[in-house]
Coordinates of C-alpha atoms in Angstrom, one line a residue:
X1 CA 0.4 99.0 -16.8
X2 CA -0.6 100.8 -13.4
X3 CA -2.2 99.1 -10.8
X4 CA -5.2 101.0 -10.8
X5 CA -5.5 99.3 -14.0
X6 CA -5.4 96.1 -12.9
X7 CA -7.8 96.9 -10.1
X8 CA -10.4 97.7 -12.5
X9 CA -10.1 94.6 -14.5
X10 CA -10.2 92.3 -11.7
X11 CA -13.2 93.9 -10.3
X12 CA -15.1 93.8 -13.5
X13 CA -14.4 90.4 -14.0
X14 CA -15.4 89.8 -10.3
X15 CA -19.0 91.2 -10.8
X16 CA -19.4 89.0 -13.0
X17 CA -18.3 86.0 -11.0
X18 CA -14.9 85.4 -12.3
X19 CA -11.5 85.0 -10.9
X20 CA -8.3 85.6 -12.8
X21 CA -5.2 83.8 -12.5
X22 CA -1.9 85.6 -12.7
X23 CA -1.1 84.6 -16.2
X24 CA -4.6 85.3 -17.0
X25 CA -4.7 88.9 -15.4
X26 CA -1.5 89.6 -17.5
X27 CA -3.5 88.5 -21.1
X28 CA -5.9 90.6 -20.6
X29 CA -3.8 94.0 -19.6
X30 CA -2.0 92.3 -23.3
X31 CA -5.4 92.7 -24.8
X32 CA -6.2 96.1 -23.2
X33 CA -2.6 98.3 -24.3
X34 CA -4.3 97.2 -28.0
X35 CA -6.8 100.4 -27.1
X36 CA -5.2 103.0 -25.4
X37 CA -8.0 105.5 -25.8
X38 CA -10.8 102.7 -25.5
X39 CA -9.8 100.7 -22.6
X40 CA -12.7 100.4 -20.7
X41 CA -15.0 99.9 -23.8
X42 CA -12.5 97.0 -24.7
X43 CA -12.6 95.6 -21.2
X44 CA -16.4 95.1 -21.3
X45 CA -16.5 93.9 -24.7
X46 CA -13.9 91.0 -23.5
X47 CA -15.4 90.5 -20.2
X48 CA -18.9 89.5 -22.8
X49 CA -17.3 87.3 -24.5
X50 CA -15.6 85.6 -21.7
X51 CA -19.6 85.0 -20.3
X52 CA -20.4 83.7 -23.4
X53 CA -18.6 80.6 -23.4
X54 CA -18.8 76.9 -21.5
X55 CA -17.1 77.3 -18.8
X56 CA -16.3 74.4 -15.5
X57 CA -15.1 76.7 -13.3
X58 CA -15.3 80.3 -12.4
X59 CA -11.4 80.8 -12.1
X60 CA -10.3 81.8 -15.8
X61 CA -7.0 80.1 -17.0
X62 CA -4.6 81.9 -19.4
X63 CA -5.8 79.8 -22.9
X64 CA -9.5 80.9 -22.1
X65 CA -8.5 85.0 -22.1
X66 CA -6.7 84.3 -24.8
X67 CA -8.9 82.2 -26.8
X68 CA -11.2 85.0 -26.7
X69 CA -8.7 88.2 -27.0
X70 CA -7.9 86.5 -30.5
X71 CA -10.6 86.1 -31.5
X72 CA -11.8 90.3 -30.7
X73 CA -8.8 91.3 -31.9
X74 CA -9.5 89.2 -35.2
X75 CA -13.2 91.0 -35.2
X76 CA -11.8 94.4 -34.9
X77 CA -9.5 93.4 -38.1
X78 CA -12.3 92.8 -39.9
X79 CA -14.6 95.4 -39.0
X80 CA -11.4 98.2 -40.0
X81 CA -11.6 96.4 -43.5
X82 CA -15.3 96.5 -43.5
X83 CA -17.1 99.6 -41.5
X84 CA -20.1 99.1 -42.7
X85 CA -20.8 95.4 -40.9
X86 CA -21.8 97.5 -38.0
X87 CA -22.0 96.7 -34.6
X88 CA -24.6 95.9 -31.7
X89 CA -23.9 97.0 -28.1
X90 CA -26.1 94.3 -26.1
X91 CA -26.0 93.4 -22.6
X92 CA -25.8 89.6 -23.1
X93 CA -22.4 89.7 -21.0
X94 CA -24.3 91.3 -18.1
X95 CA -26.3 88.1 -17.8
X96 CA -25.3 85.4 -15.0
X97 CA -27.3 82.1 -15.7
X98 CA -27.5 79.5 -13.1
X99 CA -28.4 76.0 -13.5
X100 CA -30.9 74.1 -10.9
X101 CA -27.9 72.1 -9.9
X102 CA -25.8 74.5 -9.3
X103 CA -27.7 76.5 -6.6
X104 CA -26.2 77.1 -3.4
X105 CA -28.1 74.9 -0.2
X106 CA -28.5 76.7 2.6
X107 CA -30.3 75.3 6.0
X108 CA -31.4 77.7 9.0
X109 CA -30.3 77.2 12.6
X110 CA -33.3 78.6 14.4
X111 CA -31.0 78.3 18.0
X112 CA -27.8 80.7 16.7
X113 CA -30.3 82.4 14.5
X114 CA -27.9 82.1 10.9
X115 CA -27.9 79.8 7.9
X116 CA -25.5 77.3 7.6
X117 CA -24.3 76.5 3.6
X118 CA -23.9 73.2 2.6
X119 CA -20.3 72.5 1.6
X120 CA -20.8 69.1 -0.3
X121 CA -23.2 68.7 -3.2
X122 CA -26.2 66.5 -1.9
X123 CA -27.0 63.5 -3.6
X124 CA -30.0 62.8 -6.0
X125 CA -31.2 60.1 -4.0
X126 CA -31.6 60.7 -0.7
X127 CA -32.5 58.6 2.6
X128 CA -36.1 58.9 4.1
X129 CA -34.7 62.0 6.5
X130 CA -34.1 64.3 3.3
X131 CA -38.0 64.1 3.1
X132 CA -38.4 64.8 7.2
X133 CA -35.9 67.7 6.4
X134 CA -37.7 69.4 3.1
X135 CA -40.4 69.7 5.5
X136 CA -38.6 71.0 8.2
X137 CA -36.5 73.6 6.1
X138 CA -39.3 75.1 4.5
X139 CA -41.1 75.1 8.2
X140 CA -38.0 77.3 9.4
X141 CA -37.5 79.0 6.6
X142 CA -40.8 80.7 6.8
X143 CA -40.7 81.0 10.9
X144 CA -37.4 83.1 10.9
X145 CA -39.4 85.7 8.5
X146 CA -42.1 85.4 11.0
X147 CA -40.1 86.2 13.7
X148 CA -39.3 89.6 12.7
X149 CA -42.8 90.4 11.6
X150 CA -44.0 93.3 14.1
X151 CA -47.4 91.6 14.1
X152 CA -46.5 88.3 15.6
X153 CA -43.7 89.3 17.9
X154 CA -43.8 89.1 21.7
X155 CA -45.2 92.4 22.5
X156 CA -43.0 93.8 25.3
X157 CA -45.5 95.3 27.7
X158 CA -48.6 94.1 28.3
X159 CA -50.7 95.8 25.5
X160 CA -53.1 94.1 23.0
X161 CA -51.7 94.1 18.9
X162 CA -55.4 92.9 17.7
X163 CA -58.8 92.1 19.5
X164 CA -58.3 89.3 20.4
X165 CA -54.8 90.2 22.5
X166 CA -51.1 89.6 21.4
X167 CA -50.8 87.7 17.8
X168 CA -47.7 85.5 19.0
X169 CA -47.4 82.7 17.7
X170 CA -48.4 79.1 20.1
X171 CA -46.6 75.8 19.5
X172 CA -49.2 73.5 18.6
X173 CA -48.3 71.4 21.4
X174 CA -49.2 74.1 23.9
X175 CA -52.9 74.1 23.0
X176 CA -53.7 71.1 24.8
X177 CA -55.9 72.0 27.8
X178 CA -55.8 75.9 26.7
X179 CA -59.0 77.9 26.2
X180 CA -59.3 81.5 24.3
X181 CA -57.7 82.4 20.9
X182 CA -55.0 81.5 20.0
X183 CA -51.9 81.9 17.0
X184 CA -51.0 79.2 15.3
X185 CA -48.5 77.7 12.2
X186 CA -48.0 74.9 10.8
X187 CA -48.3 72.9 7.1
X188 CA -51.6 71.7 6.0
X189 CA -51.4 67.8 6.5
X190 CA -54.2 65.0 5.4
X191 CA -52.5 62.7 8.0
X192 CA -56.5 60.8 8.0
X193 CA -58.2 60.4 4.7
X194 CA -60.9 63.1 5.3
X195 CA -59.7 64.6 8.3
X196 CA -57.1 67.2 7.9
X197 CA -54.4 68.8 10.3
X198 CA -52.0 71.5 11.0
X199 CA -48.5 70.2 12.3
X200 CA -45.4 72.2 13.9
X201 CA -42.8 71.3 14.5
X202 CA -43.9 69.7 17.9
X203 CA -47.2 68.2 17.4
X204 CA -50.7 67.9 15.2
X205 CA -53.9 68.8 15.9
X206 CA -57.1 68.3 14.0
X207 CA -58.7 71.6 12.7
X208 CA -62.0 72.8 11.1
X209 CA -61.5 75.2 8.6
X210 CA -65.8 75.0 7.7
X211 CA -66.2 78.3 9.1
X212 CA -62.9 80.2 8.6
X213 CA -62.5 83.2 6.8
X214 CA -59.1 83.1 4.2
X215 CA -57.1 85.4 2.9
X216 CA -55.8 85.6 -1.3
X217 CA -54.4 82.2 -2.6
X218 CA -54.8 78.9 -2.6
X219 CA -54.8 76.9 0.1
X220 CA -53.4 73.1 -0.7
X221 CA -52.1 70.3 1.1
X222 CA -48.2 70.9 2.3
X223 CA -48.9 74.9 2.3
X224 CA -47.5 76.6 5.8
X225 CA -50.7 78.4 7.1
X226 CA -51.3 80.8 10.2
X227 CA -54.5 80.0 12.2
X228 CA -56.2 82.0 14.4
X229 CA -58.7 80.2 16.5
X230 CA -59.8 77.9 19.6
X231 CA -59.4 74.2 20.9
X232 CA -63.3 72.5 21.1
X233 CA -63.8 70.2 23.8
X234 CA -63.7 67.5 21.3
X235 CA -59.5 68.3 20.9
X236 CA -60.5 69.9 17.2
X237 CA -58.7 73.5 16.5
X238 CA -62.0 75.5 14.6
X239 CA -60.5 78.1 12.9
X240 CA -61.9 81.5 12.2
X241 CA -59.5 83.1 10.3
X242 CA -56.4 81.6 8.5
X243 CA -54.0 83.2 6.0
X244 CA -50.4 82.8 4.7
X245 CA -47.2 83.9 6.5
X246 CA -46.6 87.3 5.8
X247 CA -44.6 88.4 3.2
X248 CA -41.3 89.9 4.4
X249 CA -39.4 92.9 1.9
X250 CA -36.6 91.7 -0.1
X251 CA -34.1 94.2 1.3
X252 CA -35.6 93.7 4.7
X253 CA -34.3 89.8 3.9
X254 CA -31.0 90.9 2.5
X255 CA -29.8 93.2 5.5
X256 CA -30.9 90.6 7.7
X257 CA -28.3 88.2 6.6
X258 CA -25.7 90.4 4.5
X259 CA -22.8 88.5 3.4
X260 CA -24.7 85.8 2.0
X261 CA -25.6 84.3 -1.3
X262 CA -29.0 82.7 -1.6
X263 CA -29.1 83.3 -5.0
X264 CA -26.1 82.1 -6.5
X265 CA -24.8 84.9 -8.5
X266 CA -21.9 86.2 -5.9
X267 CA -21.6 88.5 -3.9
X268 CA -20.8 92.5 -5.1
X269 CA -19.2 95.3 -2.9
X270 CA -21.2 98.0 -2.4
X271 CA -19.1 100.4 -5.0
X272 CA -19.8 97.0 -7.2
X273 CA -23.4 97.4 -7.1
X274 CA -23.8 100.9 -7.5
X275 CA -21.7 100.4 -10.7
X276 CA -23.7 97.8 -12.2
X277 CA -27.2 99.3 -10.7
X278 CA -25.9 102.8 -12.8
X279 CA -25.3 100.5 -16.2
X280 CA -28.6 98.9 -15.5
X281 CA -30.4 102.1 -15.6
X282 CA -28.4 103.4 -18.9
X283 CA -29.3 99.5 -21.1
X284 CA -32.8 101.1 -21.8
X285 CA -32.4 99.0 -24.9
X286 CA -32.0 95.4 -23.5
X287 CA -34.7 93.2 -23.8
X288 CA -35.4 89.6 -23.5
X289 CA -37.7 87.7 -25.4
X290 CA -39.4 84.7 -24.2
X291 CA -41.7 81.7 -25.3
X292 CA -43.2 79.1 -23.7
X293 CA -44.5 75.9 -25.1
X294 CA -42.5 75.7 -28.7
X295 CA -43.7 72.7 -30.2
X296 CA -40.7 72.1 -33.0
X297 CA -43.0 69.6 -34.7
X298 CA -45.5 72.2 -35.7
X299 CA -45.5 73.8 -38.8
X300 CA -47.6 76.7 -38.2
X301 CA -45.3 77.1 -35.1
X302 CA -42.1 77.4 -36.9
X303 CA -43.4 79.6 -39.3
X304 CA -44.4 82.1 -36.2
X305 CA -41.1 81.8 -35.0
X306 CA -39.7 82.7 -37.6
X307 CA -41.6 85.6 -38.9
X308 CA -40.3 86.9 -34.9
X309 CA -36.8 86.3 -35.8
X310 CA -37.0 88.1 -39.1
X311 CA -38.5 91.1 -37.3
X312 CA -36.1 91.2 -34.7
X313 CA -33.2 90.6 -37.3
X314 CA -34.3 94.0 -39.0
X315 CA -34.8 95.7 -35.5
X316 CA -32.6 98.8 -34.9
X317 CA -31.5 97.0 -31.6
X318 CA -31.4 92.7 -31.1
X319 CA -32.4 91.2 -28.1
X320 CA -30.2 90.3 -25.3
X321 CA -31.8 87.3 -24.9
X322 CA -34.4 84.4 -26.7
X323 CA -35.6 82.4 -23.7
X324 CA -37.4 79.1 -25.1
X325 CA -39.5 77.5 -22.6
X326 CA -40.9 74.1 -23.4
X327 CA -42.5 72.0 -24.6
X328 CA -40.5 71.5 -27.3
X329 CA -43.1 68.6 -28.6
X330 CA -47.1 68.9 -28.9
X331 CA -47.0 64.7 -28.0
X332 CA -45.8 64.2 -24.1
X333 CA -42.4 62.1 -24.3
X334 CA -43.1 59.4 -22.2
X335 CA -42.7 56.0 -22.7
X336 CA -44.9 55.6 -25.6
X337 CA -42.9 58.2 -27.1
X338 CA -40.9 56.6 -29.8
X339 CA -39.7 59.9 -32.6
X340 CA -36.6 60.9 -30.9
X341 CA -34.5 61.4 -33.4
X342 CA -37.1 63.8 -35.3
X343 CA -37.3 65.9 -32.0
X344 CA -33.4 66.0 -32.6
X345 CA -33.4 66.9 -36.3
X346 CA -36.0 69.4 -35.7
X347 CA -33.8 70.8 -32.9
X348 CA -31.0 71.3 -36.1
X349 CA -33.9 72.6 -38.3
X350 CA -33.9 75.6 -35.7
X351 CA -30.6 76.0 -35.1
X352 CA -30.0 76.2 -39.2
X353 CA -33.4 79.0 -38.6
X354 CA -31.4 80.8 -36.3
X355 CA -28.2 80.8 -37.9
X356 CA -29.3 82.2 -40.9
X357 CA -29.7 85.4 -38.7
X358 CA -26.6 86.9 -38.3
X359 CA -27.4 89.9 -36.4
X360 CA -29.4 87.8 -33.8
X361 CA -26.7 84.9 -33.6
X362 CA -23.4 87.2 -32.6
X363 CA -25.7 89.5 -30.2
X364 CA -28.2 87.5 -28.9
X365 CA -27.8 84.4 -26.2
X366 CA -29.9 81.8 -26.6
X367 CA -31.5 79.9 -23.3
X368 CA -33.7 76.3 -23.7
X369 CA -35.6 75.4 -20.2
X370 CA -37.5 72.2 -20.9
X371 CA -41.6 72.0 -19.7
X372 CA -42.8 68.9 -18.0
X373 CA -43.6 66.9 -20.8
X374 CA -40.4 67.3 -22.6
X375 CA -37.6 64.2 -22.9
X376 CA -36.3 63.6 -19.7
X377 CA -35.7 61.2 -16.6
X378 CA -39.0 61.6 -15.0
X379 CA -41.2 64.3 -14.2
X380 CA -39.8 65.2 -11.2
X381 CA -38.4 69.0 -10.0
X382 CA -36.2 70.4 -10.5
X383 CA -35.9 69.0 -14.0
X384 CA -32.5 68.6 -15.8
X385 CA -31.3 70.3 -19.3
X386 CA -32.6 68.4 -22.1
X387 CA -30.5 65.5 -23.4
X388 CA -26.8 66.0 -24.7
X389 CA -28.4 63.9 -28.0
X390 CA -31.4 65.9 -28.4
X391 CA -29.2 69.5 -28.9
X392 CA -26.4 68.1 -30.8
X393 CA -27.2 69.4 -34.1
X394 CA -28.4 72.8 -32.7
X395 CA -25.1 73.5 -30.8
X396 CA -23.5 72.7 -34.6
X397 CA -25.1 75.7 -35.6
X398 CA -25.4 78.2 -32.2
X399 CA -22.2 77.0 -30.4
X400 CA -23.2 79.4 -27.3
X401 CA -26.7 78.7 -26.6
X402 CA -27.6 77.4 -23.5
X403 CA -29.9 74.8 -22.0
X404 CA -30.5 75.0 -18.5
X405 CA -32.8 73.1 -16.0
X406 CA -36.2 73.8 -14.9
X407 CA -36.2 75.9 -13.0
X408 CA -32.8 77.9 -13.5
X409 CA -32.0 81.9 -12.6
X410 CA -30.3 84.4 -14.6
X411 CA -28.5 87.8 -12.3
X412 CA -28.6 90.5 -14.9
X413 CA -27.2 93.6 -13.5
X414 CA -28.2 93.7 -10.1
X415 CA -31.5 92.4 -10.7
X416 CA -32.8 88.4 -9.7
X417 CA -35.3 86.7 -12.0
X418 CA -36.2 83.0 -11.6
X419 CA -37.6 81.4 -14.8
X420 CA -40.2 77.9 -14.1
X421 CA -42.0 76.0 -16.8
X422 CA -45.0 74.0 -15.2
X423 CA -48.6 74.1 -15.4
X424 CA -49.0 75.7 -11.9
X425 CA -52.1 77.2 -12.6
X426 CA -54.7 74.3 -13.0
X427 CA -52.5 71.9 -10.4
X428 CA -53.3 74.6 -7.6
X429 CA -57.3 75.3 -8.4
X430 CA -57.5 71.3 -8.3
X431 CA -55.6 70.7 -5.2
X432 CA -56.8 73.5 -3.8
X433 CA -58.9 72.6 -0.6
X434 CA -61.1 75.5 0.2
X435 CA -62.8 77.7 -2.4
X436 CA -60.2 80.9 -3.0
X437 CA -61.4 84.1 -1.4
X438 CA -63.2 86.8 -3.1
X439 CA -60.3 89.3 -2.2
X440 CA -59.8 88.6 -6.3
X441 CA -61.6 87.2 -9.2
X442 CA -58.0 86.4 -10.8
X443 CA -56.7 83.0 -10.6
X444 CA -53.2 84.4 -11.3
X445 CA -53.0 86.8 -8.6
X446 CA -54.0 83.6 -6.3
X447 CA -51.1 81.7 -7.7
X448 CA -48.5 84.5 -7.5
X449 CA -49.9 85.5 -3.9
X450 CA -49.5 81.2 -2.9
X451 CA -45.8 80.9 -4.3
X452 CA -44.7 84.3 -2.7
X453 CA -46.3 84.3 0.9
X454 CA -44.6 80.2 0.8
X455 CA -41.3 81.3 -0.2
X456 CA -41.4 78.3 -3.1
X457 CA -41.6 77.8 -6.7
X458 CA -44.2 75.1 -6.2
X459 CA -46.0 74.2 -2.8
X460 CA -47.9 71.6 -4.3
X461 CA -48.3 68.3 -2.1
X462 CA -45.2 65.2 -3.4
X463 CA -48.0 62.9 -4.2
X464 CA -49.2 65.8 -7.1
X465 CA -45.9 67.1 -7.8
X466 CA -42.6 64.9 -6.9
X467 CA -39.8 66.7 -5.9
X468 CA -35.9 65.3 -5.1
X469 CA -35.7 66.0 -1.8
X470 CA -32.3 66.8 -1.4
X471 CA -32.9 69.2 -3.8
X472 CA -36.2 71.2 -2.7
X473 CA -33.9 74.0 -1.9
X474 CA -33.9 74.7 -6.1
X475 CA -37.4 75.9 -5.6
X476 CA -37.3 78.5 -3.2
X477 CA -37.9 81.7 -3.5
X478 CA -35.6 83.6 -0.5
X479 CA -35.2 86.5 -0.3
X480 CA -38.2 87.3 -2.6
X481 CA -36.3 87.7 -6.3
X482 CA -37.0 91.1 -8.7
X483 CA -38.6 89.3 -11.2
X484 CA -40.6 86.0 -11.4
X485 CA -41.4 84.0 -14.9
X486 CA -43.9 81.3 -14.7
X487 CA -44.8 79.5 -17.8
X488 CA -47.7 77.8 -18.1
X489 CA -49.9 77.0 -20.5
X490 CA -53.2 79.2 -19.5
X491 CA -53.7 82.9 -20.9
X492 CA -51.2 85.6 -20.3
X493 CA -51.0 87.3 -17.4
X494 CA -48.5 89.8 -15.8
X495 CA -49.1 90.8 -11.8
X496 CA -46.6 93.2 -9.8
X497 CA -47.0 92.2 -6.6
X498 CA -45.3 94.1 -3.9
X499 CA -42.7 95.1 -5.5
X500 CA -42.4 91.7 -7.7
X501 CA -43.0 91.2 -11.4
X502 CA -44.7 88.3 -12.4
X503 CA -45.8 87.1 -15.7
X504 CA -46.9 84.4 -17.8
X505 CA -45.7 84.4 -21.1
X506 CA -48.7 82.0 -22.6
X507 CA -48.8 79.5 -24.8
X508 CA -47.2 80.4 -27.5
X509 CA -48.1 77.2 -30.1
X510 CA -51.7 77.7 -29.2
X511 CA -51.9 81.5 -29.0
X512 CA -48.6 82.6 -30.8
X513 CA -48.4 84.9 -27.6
X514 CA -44.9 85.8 -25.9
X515 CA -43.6 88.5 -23.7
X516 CA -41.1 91.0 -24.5
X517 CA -38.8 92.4 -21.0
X518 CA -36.9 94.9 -20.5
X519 CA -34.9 94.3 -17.3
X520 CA -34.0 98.8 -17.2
X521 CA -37.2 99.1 -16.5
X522 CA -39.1 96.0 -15.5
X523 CA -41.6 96.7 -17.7
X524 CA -43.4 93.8 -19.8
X525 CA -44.7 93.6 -23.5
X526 CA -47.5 91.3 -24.6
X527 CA -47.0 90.7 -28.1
X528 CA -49.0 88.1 -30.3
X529 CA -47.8 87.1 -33.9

């Protein structure tokens, strides 16, 4: 075998975040001198079914290439007996999923300017600093984005950027004994019952935000504001116009610090990423589909389901992917929650549903991302995968599906797209401490603006929403991904917003609504059963 040849298979299996051994590398060029004429349509058929199984670590051993080389090889045999089985070319191997836990830490050093990865897995429980740091981190996170903003930068002669003279940002210590406007940022703090606060990293100061004028989203409790106002006598900041940090382009983001992985689905060369970018572009047939809120112990629901995997099964192309969001229970499973094992059985009862569809159970991957009423430790983010017990009987039937935490991420082709299941909507218009502005009547657009601008799957207050603190990084949203699913239980909505798609597939036990996506194109389908 030539060594160009070997090139190429260890940079395909590189994009997709694999590492071959030696003995590995050498089962696969094996595999490949099977198909003389179709090596590279070989190679991407093996690198699919590589991503399709349950791996522990991203360096491939010789008995997993072969495992799956047999197995093709086996395929092909029986497809030469049988040519009419057919085939189905889907893009399920082009999809990188990414557990909650398994997300990469990162902390910024605002002295050296640079992020600093953490080398050790935090723990679940952390000490009372882990909650001083969440804080902190977000604080920073949003200040370095700042910093570059043209707007809010030290202007370098002496000219005026708005009305009311240069927009850079004052510590909030520095307004003691100060008079005029002034710039400031901090989080939104209720450090008094009644009486709330901005704090820096440096100090608090009281504010009266009566009279100030807002910009779109809502503004809650622990949300990192900019303020533009004055210091009364009384020592009270009255604000007269406040708004969110701004919100900095994605490539902007990934220039800036080139090199590293927020995201957690490696890091491609350039000639990587032009090469996946032109396959993106040519899979105008990929599509996922995804659910929210499918309640297993509804028979109306099941029913609806199925009636969508039938139609799919007949399709002239499957889906790439199923996404199930939860939950997968109309009763909350809390401690008065007492059916267990029929949530399991029902769990088999789909599996069986699925299997029986052949087309959509060898070409499709199946993902499971529990809501936050389904079986779990507590209801704090990020949420675990659902119970080993609970999926038993519906791995017996679908071997490869998948069932991630909440949130998780999936890198298809070059694109990002975070998937959360939680009932943002209604939490945010209740928490939300001033009436939204009138910018827009749409209580999506509010949401979507609040999680962007904050860089964070879920700025909510911890008293509303606890979060482990060691593992607030899970929710953040830097640099700003492609795509963003939010499920949640109000109507569907989808909202591009600079440059971002966001969308909420619905309820789909109360509406039978879900969304159909087609990752080419970034287009999105509202379809109702």
């Amino acid at each position: 075998m030539s060594s160009a040849l070997r090139n190429k298979v260890q940079r395909k299996f590189k994009m997709r975040g694999y590492t071959l051994k030696t003995e590995a590398l050498s089962e696969v060029l094996r595999f490949l001198s099977h198909f003389p004429e179709d090596e590279d349509e070989a190679l991407h058929l093996l690198v699919d079914d590589v991503n399709k199984l349950s791996l522990k670590s991203s360096i491939l051993d010789k008995e997993s290439v072969h495992k799956v080389a047999t197995s093709l090889l086996e395929a092909v045999a029986a497809v030469e007996k049988n040519p009419m089985s057919g085939g189905c070319d889907s893009a399920a191997s082009a999809l990188k999923i990414i557990d909650a836990f398994d997300f990469p830490k990162f902390r910024y050093d605002p002295i050296k300017k640079l992020f600093h990865k953490y080398t050790e897995k935090p723990p679940i429980h952390g000490d009372a600093s882990a909650k001083v740091k969440l804080y902190r981190d977000r604080f920073l996170l949003l200040s370095q984005k700042l910093s570059r903003d043209p707007h809010f930068s030290r202007p370098v002669f002496d000219s005026n950027i708005s009305g009311y003279g240069s927009c850079q940002i004052s510590p909030i210590q520095s307004l003691v004994g100060q008079t005029g406007k002034r710039w400031v940022m901090g989080f939104i703090s209720q450090l008094e019952d009644g009486h709330f606060y901005l704090e820096d990293l440096t100090a608090a100061v009281e504010v009266d935000l009566s009279d100030a004028k807002i910009t779109t989203g809502f503004f809650v409790e622990n949300t990192v504001v900019l303020a533009e106002g004055e210091m009364l006598l009384d020592g009270i900041f009255q604000v007269k116009t406040c708004g969110f940090p701004p919100l900095e382009d994605r490539e902007k983001s990934v220039t800036t610090f080139a090199g590293i992985d927020f995201f957690g689905g490696g890091l491609l060369t350039k000639e990587e990423t032009i090469e996946l970018a032109k396959d993106e572009r040519e899979a105008v047939n990929d599509m996922f589909v995804i659910l929210s809120d499918v309640w297993l112990d509804d028979g109306e629901t099941m029913g609806k389901l199925e009636i969508i995997l039938n139609g799919y099964e007949n399709a002239s192309v499957v889906p790439s992917l199923f996404v199930f969001m939860g939950n997968f229970c109309s009763n909350p499973c809390n401690l008065s929650f007492n059916s267990y094992s029929s949530i399991r059985s029902q769990f088999g009862r789909l599996g069986k549903m699925i299997a029986n569809h052949q087309r959509l159970k060898e070409h499709s991957r199946f993902l499971f991302i529990p809501g936050p009423d389904d079986i779990g430790p507590s209801n704090v983010l990020p949420r675990c995968s659902l119970p080993k017990y609970m999926t038993e009987e519906f791995q017996s039937h679908i071997p490869s599906a998948e069932f991630l935490s909440n949130p998780c991420r999936i890198k298809c082709y070059t694109q990002e797209i975070v998937f959360f299941r939680q009932d943002m909507l209604y939490r945010m218009r209740r928490s939300s401490l001033i009436t939204p502005s009138e910018e827009t009547s749409d209580p999506f657009e509010h949401l979507v603006a609040t999680i962007t601008h904050q860089s964070h799957l879920c700025p909510l207050p911890l008293s509303v929403q606890p979060i482990i603190w060691n593992y607030d990084h899970c929710l953040h949203l830097y640099p700003t991904p492609h795509t963003i699913v939010l499920g949640d239980r109000s109507e569907p909505k989808e909202y591009k917003y600079r440059g971002i798609t966001c969308f909420n597939p619905g309820s789909f036990s109360n509406d039978f609504t879900f969304m159909v996506y087609r990752p080419c194109s970034q287009e999105v389908e509202l379809s109702v059963i």
